Coordinates of C-alpha atoms in Angstrom, one line a residue:
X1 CA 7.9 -2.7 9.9
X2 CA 7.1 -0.4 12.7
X3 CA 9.2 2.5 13.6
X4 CA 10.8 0.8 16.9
X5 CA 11.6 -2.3 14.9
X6 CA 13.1 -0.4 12.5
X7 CA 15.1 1.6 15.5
X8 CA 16.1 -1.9 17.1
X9 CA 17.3 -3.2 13.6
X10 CA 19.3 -0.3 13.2
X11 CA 21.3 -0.7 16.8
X12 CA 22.0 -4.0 16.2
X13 CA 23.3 -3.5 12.7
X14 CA 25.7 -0.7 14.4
X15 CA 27.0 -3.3 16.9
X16 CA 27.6 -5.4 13.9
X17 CA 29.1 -2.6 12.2
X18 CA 31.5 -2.3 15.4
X19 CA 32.4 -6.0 15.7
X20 CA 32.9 -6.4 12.2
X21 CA 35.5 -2.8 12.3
X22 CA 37.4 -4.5 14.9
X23 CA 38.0 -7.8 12.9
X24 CA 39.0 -5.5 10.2
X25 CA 41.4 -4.2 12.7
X26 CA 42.6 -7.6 13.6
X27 CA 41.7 -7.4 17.4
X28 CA 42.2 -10.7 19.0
X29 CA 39.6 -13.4 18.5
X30 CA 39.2 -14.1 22.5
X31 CA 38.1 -10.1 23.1
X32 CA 35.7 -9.7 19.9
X33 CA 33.7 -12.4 21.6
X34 CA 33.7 -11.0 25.1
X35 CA 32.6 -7.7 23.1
X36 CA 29.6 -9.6 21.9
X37 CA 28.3 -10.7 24.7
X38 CA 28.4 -7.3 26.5
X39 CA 27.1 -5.4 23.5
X40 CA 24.3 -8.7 23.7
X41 CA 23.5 -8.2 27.0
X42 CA 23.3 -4.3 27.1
X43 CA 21.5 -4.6 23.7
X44 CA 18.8 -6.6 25.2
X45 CA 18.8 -5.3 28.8
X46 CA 18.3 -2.5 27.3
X47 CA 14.9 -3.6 25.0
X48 CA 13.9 -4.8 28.3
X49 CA 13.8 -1.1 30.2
X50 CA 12.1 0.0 27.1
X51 CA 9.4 -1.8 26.6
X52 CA 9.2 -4.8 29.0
X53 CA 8.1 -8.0 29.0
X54 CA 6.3 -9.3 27.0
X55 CA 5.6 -6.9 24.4
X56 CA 5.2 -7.1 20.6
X57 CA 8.5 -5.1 19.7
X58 CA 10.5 -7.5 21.8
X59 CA 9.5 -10.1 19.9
X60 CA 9.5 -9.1 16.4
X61 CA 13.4 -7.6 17.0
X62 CA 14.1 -11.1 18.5
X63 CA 12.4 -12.9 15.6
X64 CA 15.4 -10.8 13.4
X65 CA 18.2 -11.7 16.1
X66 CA 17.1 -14.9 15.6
X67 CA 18.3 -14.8 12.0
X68 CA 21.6 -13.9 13.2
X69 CA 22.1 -15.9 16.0
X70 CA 20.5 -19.5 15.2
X71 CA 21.9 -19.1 11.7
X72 CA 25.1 -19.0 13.1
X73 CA 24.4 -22.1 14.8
X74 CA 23.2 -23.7 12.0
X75 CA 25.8 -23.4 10.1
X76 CA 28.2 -24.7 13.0
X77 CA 25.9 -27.6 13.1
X78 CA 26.5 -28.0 9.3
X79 CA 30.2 -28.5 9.8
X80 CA 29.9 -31.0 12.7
X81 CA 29.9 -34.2 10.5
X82 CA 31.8 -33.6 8.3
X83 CA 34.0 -32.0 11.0
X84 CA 34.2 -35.2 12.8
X85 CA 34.7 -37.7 10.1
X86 CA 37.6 -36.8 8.2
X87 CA 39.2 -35.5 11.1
X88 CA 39.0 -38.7 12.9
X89 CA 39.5 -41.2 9.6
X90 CA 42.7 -38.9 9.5
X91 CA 43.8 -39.3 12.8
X92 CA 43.6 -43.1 12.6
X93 CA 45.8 -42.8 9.6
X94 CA 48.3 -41.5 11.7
X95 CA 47.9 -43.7 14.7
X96 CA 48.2 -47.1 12.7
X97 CA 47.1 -48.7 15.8
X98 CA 44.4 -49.9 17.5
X99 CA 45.8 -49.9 20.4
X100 CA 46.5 -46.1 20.5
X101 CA 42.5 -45.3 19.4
X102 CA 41.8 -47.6 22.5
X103 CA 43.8 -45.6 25.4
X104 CA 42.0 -42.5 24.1
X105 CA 38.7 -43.8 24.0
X106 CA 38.7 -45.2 27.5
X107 CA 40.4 -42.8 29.1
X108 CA 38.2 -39.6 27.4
X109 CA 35.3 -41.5 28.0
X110 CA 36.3 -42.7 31.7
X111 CA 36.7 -39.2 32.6
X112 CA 33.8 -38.0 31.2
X113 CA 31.6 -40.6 32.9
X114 CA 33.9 -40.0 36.1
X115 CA 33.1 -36.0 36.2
X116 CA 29.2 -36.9 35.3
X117 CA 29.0 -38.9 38.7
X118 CA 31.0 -36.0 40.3
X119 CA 28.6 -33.2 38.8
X120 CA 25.8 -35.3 40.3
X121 CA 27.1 -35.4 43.8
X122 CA 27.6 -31.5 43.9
X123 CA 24.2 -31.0 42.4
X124 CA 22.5 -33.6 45.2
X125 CA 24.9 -31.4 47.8
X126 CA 23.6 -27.5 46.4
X127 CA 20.3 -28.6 46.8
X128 CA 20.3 -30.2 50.1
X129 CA 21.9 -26.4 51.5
X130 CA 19.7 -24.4 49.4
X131 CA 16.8 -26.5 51.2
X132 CA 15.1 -26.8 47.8
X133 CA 11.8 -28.7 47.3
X134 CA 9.4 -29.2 44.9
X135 CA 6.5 -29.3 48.1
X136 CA 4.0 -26.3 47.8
X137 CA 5.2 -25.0 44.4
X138 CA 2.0 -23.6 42.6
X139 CA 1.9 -24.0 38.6
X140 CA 1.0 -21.7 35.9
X141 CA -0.6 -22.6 33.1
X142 CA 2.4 -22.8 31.1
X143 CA 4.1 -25.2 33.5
X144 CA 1.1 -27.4 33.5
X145 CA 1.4 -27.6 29.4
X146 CA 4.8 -28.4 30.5
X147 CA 4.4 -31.2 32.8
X148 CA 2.1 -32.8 30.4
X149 CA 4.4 -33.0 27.9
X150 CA 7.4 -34.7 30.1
X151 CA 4.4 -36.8 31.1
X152 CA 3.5 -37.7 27.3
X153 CA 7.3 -39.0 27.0
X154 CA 7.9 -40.4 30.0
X155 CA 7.4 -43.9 27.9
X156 CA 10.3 -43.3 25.8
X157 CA 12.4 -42.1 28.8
X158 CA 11.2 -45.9 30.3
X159 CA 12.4 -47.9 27.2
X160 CA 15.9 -46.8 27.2
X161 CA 17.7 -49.8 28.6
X162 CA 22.0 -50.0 28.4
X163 CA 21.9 -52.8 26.0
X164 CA 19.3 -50.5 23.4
X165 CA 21.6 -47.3 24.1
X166 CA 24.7 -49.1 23.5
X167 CA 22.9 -51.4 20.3
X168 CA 22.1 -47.2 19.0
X169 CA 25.7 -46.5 19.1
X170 CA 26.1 -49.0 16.2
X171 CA 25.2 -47.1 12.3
X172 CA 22.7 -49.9 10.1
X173 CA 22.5 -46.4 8.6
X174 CA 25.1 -44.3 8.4
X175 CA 24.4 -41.9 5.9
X176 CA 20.8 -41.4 8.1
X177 CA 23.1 -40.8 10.9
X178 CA 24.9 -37.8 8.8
X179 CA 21.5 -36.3 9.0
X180 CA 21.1 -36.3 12.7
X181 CA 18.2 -37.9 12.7
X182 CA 18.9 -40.2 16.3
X183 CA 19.5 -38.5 19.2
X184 CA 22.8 -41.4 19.3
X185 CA 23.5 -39.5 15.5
X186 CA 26.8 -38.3 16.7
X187 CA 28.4 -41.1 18.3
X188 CA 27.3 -43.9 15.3
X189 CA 28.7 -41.4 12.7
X190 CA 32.1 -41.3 15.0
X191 CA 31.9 -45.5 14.7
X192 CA 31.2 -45.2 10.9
X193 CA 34.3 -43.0 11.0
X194 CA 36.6 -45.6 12.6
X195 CA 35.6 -48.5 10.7
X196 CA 36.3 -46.2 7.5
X197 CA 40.1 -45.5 9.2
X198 CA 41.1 -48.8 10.4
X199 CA 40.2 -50.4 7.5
X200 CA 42.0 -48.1 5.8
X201 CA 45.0 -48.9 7.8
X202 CA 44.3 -52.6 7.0
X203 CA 45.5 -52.3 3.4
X204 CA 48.5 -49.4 4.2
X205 CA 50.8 -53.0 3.7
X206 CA 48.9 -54.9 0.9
X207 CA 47.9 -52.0 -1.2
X208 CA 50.2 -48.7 -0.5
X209 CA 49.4 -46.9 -3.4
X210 CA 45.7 -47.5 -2.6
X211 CA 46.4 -46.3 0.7
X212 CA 48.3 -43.3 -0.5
X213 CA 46.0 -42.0 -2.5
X214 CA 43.1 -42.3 -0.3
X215 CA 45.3 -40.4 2.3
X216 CA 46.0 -38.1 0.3
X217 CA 42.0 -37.6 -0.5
X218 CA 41.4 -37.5 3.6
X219 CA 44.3 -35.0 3.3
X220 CA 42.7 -32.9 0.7
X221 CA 39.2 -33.3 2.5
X222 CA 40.1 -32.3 6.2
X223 CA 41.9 -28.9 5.0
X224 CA 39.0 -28.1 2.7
X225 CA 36.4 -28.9 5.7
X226 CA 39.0 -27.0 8.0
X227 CA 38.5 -23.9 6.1
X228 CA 34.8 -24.4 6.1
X229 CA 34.9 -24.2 10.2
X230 CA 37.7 -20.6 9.9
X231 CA 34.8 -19.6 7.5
X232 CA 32.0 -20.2 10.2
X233 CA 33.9 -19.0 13.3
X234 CA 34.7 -16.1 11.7
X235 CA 31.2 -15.2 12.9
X236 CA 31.0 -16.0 16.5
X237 CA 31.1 -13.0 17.8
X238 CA 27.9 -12.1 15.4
X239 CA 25.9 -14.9 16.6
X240 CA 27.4 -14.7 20.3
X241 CA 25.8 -10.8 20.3
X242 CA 22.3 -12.1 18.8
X243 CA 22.2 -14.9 20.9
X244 CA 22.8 -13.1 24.0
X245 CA 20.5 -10.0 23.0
X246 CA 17.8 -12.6 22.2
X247 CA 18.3 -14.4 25.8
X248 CA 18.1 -11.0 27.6
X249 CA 15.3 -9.2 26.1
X250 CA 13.1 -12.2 26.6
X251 CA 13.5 -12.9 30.1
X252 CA 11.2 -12.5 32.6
X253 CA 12.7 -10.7 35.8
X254 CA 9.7 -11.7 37.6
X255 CA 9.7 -15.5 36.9
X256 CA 13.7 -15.3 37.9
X257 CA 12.4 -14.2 40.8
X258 CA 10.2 -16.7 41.9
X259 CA 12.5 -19.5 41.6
X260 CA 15.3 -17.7 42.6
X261 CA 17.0 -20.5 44.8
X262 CA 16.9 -23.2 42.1
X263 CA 19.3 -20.1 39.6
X264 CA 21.5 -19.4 42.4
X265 CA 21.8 -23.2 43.5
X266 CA 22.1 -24.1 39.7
X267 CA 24.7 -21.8 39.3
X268 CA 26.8 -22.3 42.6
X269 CA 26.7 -25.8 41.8
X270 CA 27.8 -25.3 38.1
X271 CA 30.9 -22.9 39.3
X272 CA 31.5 -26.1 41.3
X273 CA 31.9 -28.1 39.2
X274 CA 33.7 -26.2 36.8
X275 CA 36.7 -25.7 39.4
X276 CA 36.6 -29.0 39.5
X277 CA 37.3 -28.8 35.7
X278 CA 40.3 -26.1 36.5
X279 CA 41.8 -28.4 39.5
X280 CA 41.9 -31.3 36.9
X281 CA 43.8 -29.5 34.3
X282 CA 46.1 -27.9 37.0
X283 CA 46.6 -31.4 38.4
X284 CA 47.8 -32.4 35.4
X285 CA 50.2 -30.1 34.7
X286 CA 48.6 -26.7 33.1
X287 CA 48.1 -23.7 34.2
X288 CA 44.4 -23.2 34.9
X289 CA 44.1 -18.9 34.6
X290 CA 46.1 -19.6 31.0
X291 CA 43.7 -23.0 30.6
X292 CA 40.4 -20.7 31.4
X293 CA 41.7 -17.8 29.1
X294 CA 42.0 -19.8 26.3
X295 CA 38.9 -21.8 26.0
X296 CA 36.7 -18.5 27.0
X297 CA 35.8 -18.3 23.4
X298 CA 34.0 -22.0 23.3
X299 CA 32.3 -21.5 26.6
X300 CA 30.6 -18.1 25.7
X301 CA 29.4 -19.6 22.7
X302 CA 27.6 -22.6 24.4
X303 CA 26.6 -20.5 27.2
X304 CA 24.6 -18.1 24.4
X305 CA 23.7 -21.1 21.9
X306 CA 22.9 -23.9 24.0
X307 CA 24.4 -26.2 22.2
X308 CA 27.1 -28.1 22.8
X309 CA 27.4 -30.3 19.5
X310 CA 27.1 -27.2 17.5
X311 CA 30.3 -26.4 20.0
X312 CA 32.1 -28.8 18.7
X313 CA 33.9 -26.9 15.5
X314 CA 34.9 -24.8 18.0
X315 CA 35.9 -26.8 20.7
X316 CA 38.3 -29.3 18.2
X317 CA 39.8 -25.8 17.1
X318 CA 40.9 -24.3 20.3
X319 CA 42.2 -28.1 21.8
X320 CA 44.5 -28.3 18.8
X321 CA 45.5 -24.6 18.0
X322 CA 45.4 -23.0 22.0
X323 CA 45.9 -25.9 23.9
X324 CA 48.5 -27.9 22.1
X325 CA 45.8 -31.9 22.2
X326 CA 46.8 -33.6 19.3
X327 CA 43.8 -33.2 16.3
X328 CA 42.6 -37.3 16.9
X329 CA 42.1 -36.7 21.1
X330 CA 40.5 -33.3 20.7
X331 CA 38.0 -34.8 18.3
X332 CA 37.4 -37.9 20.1
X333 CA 36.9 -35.5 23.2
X334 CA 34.0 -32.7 21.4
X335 CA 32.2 -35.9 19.6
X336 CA 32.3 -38.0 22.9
X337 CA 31.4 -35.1 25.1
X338 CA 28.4 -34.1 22.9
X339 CA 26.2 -37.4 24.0
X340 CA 28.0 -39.1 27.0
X341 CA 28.6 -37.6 29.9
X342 CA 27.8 -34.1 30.1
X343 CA 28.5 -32.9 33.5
X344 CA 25.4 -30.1 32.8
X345 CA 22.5 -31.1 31.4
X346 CA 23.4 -35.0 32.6
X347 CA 24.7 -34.6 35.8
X348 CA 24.3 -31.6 38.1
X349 CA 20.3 -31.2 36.7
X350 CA 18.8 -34.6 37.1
X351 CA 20.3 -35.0 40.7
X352 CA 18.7 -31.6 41.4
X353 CA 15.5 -32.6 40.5
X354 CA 15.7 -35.7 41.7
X355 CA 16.0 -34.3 45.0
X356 CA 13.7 -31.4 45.2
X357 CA 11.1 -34.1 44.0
X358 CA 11.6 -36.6 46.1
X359 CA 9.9 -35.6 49.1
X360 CA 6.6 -34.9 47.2
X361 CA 6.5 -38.7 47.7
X362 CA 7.7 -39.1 51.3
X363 CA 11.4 -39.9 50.0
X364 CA 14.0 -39.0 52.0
X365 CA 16.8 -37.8 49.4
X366 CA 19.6 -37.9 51.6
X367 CA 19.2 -41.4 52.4
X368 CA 21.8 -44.4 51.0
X369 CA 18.8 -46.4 49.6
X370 CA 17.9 -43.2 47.5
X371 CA 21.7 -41.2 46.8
X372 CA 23.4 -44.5 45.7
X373 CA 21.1 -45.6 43.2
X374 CA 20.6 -42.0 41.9
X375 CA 24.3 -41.7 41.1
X376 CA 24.3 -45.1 39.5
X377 CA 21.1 -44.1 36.9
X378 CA 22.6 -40.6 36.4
X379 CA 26.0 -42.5 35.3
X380 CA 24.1 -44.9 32.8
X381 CA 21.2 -42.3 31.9
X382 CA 24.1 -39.6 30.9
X383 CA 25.7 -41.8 27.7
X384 CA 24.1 -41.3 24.9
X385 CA 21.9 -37.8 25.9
X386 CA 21.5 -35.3 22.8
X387 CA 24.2 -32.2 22.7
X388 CA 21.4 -30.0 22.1
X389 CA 18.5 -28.3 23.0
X390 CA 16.1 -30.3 25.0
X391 CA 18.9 -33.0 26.2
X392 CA 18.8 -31.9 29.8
X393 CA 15.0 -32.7 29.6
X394 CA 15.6 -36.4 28.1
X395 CA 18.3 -37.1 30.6
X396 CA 15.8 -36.1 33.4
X397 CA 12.6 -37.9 32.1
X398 CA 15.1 -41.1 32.2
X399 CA 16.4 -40.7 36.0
X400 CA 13.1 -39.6 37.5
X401 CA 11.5 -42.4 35.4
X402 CA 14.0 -44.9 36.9
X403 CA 13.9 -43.6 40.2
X404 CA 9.9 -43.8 40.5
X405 CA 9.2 -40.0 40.6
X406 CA 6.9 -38.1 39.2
X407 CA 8.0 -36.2 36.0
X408 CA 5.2 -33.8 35.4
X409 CA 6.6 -31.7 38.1
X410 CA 9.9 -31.1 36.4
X411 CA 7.3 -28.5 34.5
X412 CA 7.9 -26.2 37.3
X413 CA 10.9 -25.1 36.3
X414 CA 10.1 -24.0 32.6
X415 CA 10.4 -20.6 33.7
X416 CA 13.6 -20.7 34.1
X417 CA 14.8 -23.5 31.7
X418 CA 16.5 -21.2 29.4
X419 CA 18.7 -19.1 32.1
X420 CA 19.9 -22.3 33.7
X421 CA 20.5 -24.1 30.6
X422 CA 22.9 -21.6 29.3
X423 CA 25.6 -22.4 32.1
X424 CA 24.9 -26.4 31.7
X425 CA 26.1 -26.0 28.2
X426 CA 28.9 -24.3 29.3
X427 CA 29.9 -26.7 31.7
X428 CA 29.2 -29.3 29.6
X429 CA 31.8 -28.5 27.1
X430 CA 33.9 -27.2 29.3
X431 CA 34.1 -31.1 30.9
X432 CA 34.9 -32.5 27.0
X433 CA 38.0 -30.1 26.7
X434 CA 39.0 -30.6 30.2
X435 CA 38.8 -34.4 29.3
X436 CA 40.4 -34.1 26.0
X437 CA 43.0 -32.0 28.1
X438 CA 43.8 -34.5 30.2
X439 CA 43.8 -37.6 28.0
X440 CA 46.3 -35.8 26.0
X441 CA 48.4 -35.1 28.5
X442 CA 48.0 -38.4 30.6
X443 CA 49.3 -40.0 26.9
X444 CA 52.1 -37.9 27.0
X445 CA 50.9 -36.4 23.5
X446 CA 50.0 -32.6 24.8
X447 CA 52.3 -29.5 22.7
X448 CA 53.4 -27.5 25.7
X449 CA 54.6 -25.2 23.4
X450 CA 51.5 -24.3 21.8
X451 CA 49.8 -24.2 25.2
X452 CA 52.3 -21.5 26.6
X453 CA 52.2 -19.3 23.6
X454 CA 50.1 -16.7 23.6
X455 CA 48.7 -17.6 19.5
X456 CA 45.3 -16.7 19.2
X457 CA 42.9 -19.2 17.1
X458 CA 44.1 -17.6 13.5
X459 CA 40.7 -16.8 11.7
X460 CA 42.0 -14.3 9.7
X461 CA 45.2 -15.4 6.9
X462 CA 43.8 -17.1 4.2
X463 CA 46.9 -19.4 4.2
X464 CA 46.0 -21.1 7.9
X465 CA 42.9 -23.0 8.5
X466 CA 42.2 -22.7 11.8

């Protein structure tokens, strides 16, 4: 190790030190992440003044950061099936109906598709007054590589059909599914999980004591899994700090600059959208400054991870402890909004591109024949897109694929992939909790109570699980 790596190392171990004191001294869960992301962002700000970009030391502190911060997620992605299973074969327990598991799936998954189509229309709108265009960009060498590769799958994009995306949803495999092996993975391990709890519920009259016992084992299994995730979140301001450090101290200023409209119109569009997120919840009956203080947590998370399935853990746990959504609609609402209908990566960045691209081929894009269909393929081509990294880029290929335009210049944006991602994330889970939210409410299920306490998410007595 060289002596500024070892200087780097030791800063970021004192922040630890710091965020790890003021768990100690039981400061609430909602400021020790906020505290991480500032100490991220002056951390690597801060590398940045030092010794710019690129250098060697940058690199080498964020391969270490890296340790930190994608462990983190790691291990957040760890819980997420487990996560999902027995909390939903519980939930069905408790409903006993299939009736009940059918409002809340059409109605989370109606509003999620719903907002998607929404997110679009803003994103077609930001672009149209930013005047953005793809005409005249130059490419570097690294957006060429970049272009090529959308090119390379652009036939995979072109095979995705609504009967194949819906035939995906279906597990021949589920115990290949628990791996995450298909970018569907979440969704057919959430089917797995129903068919395990209604027929469960199938034998409650012919077989109680079969039925007991096994809910007693679901029981037994959700509060053991349920620890697992207080374990792992105990961490998130840790990982929010390395992730944020990581993002700072290897950005470019420069290639911000140079595509400065597409940030600012991303971002205008994304704050958007995401009061359209807050009008939603108010419109149904919550406060949205007490709505937005409570999920901060989840949303600085995704916006410093970029993931919004490894969001999920968190996401179930501050619908059901913070918001007062029944444990069943707040997991239906993180697994759902994890591959359909993120209002992100799905919605607001496709119609973007869509736009600034089409007039490279002498398409008007404010035109009916081209708006209309775009909103339609956005709908379709956001079910079933990946709640990780590289999802945005799937969902694209698949709308400029179906909308006849060429991918390869979706490269020129690579600079500035990762700054923009980290606020489709965001928005992305914030549209599954608003959804969840909403559901929960519109069901007449919500806990007021819980909602207008001021209980923070209780990661610290060993008695309470989340």
């Amino acid at each position: 190790m060289t002596l500024p790596l070892i200087l780097n190392l030791a800063i970021a171990f004192l922040v630890c030190l710091l965020l790890w004191r003021m768990q100690v001294a039981h400061v609430s869960f909602t400021k020790r992440v906020l505290a991480g992301l500032g100490l991220g962002v002056l951390l690597g700000a801060g590398l940045q003044a030092v010794y710019g970009t690129p250098s060697p030391e940058i690199a080498a502190t964020n391969a270490w950061l890296d340790v930190l911060g994608s462990g983190y997620v790691k291990l957040l992605q760890m819980i997420v099936i487990p996560l999902i299973m027995v909390s939903i074969v519980q939930a069905i327990l408790k409903l006993r109906t299939a009736g009940a598991l059918g409002k809340i799936s059409f109605l989370t998954i109606g509003i999620l598709l719903v907002t998607t189509v929404v997110a679009a229309a803003i994103g077609v709108l930001m672009a149209r007054l930013f005047d953005l265009s793809a005409v005249g960009l130059t490419a570097s060498a690294a957006e060429v590589a970049r272009g090529e590769y959308l090119q390379g799958n652009l036939a995979a994009a072109k095979e995705i059909s609504l009967p194949s995306m819906l035939l995906s949803f279906i597990p021949a495999n589920p115990f290949l599914d628990m791996t995450g092996a298909r970018k569907t993975s979440t969704i057919a391990v959430v089917v797995f999980s129903i068919f395990i709890g209604i027929s469960a519920t199938g034998i409650a009259g012919k077989k109680p004591e079969v039925f007991a016992s096994f809910s007693q084992f679901v029981h037994v299994a959700h509060v053991i899994v349920m620890r697992m995730v207080t374990l792992v979140l105990r961490l998130t301001p840790f990982g929010v700090f390395a992730l944020m450090a990581k993002v700072v101290a290897g950005s470019s200023l420069d290639t911000i600059l140079n595509l400065l409209g597409f940030v600012v119109a991303s971002y205008c569009a994304l704050a958007l959208m995401f009061c359209v997120h807050l009008l939603m919840v108010g419109a149904a009956g919550f406060n949205p400054r007490r709505y937005l203080t409570k999920i901060f947590p989840v949303l600085a998370f995704a916006f410093t991870s970029r993931t919004s399935a490894g969001a999920i853990p968190m996401s179930v746990a501050t619908q059901t402890a913070r918001l007062g959504t029944p444990e069943g609609v707040a997991n239906f609402a993180a697994s759902f909004g994890a591959t359909i209908g993120q209002n992100g990566c799905a919605g607001i960045y496709p119609a973007m591109l869509a736009v600034m691209i089409a007039p490279t081929v002498g398409i008007d894009p404010m035109s009916a024949s081209f708006l209309l269909p775009l909103l339609a393929v956005i709908a379709f081509g956001s079910i079933g897109v990946a709640g990780v990294g590289g999802g945005a880029t799937f969902a694209a290929l698949i709308v400029l694929s179906a909308m006849d335009l060429p991918v390869a210049l979706a490269g020129l944006l690579i600079s500035v992939e990762p700054l923009i991602d980290m606020g489709r994330t965001a928005l992305n889970v914030s549209g599954s909790i608003a959804a969840g939210t909403v559901t929960s409410r519109v069901l007449g299920e919500t806990d007021m109570r819980v909602f207008h306490s001021d209980a923070e998410i209780n990661l610290d007595s060993e008695e309470q699980a989340v």
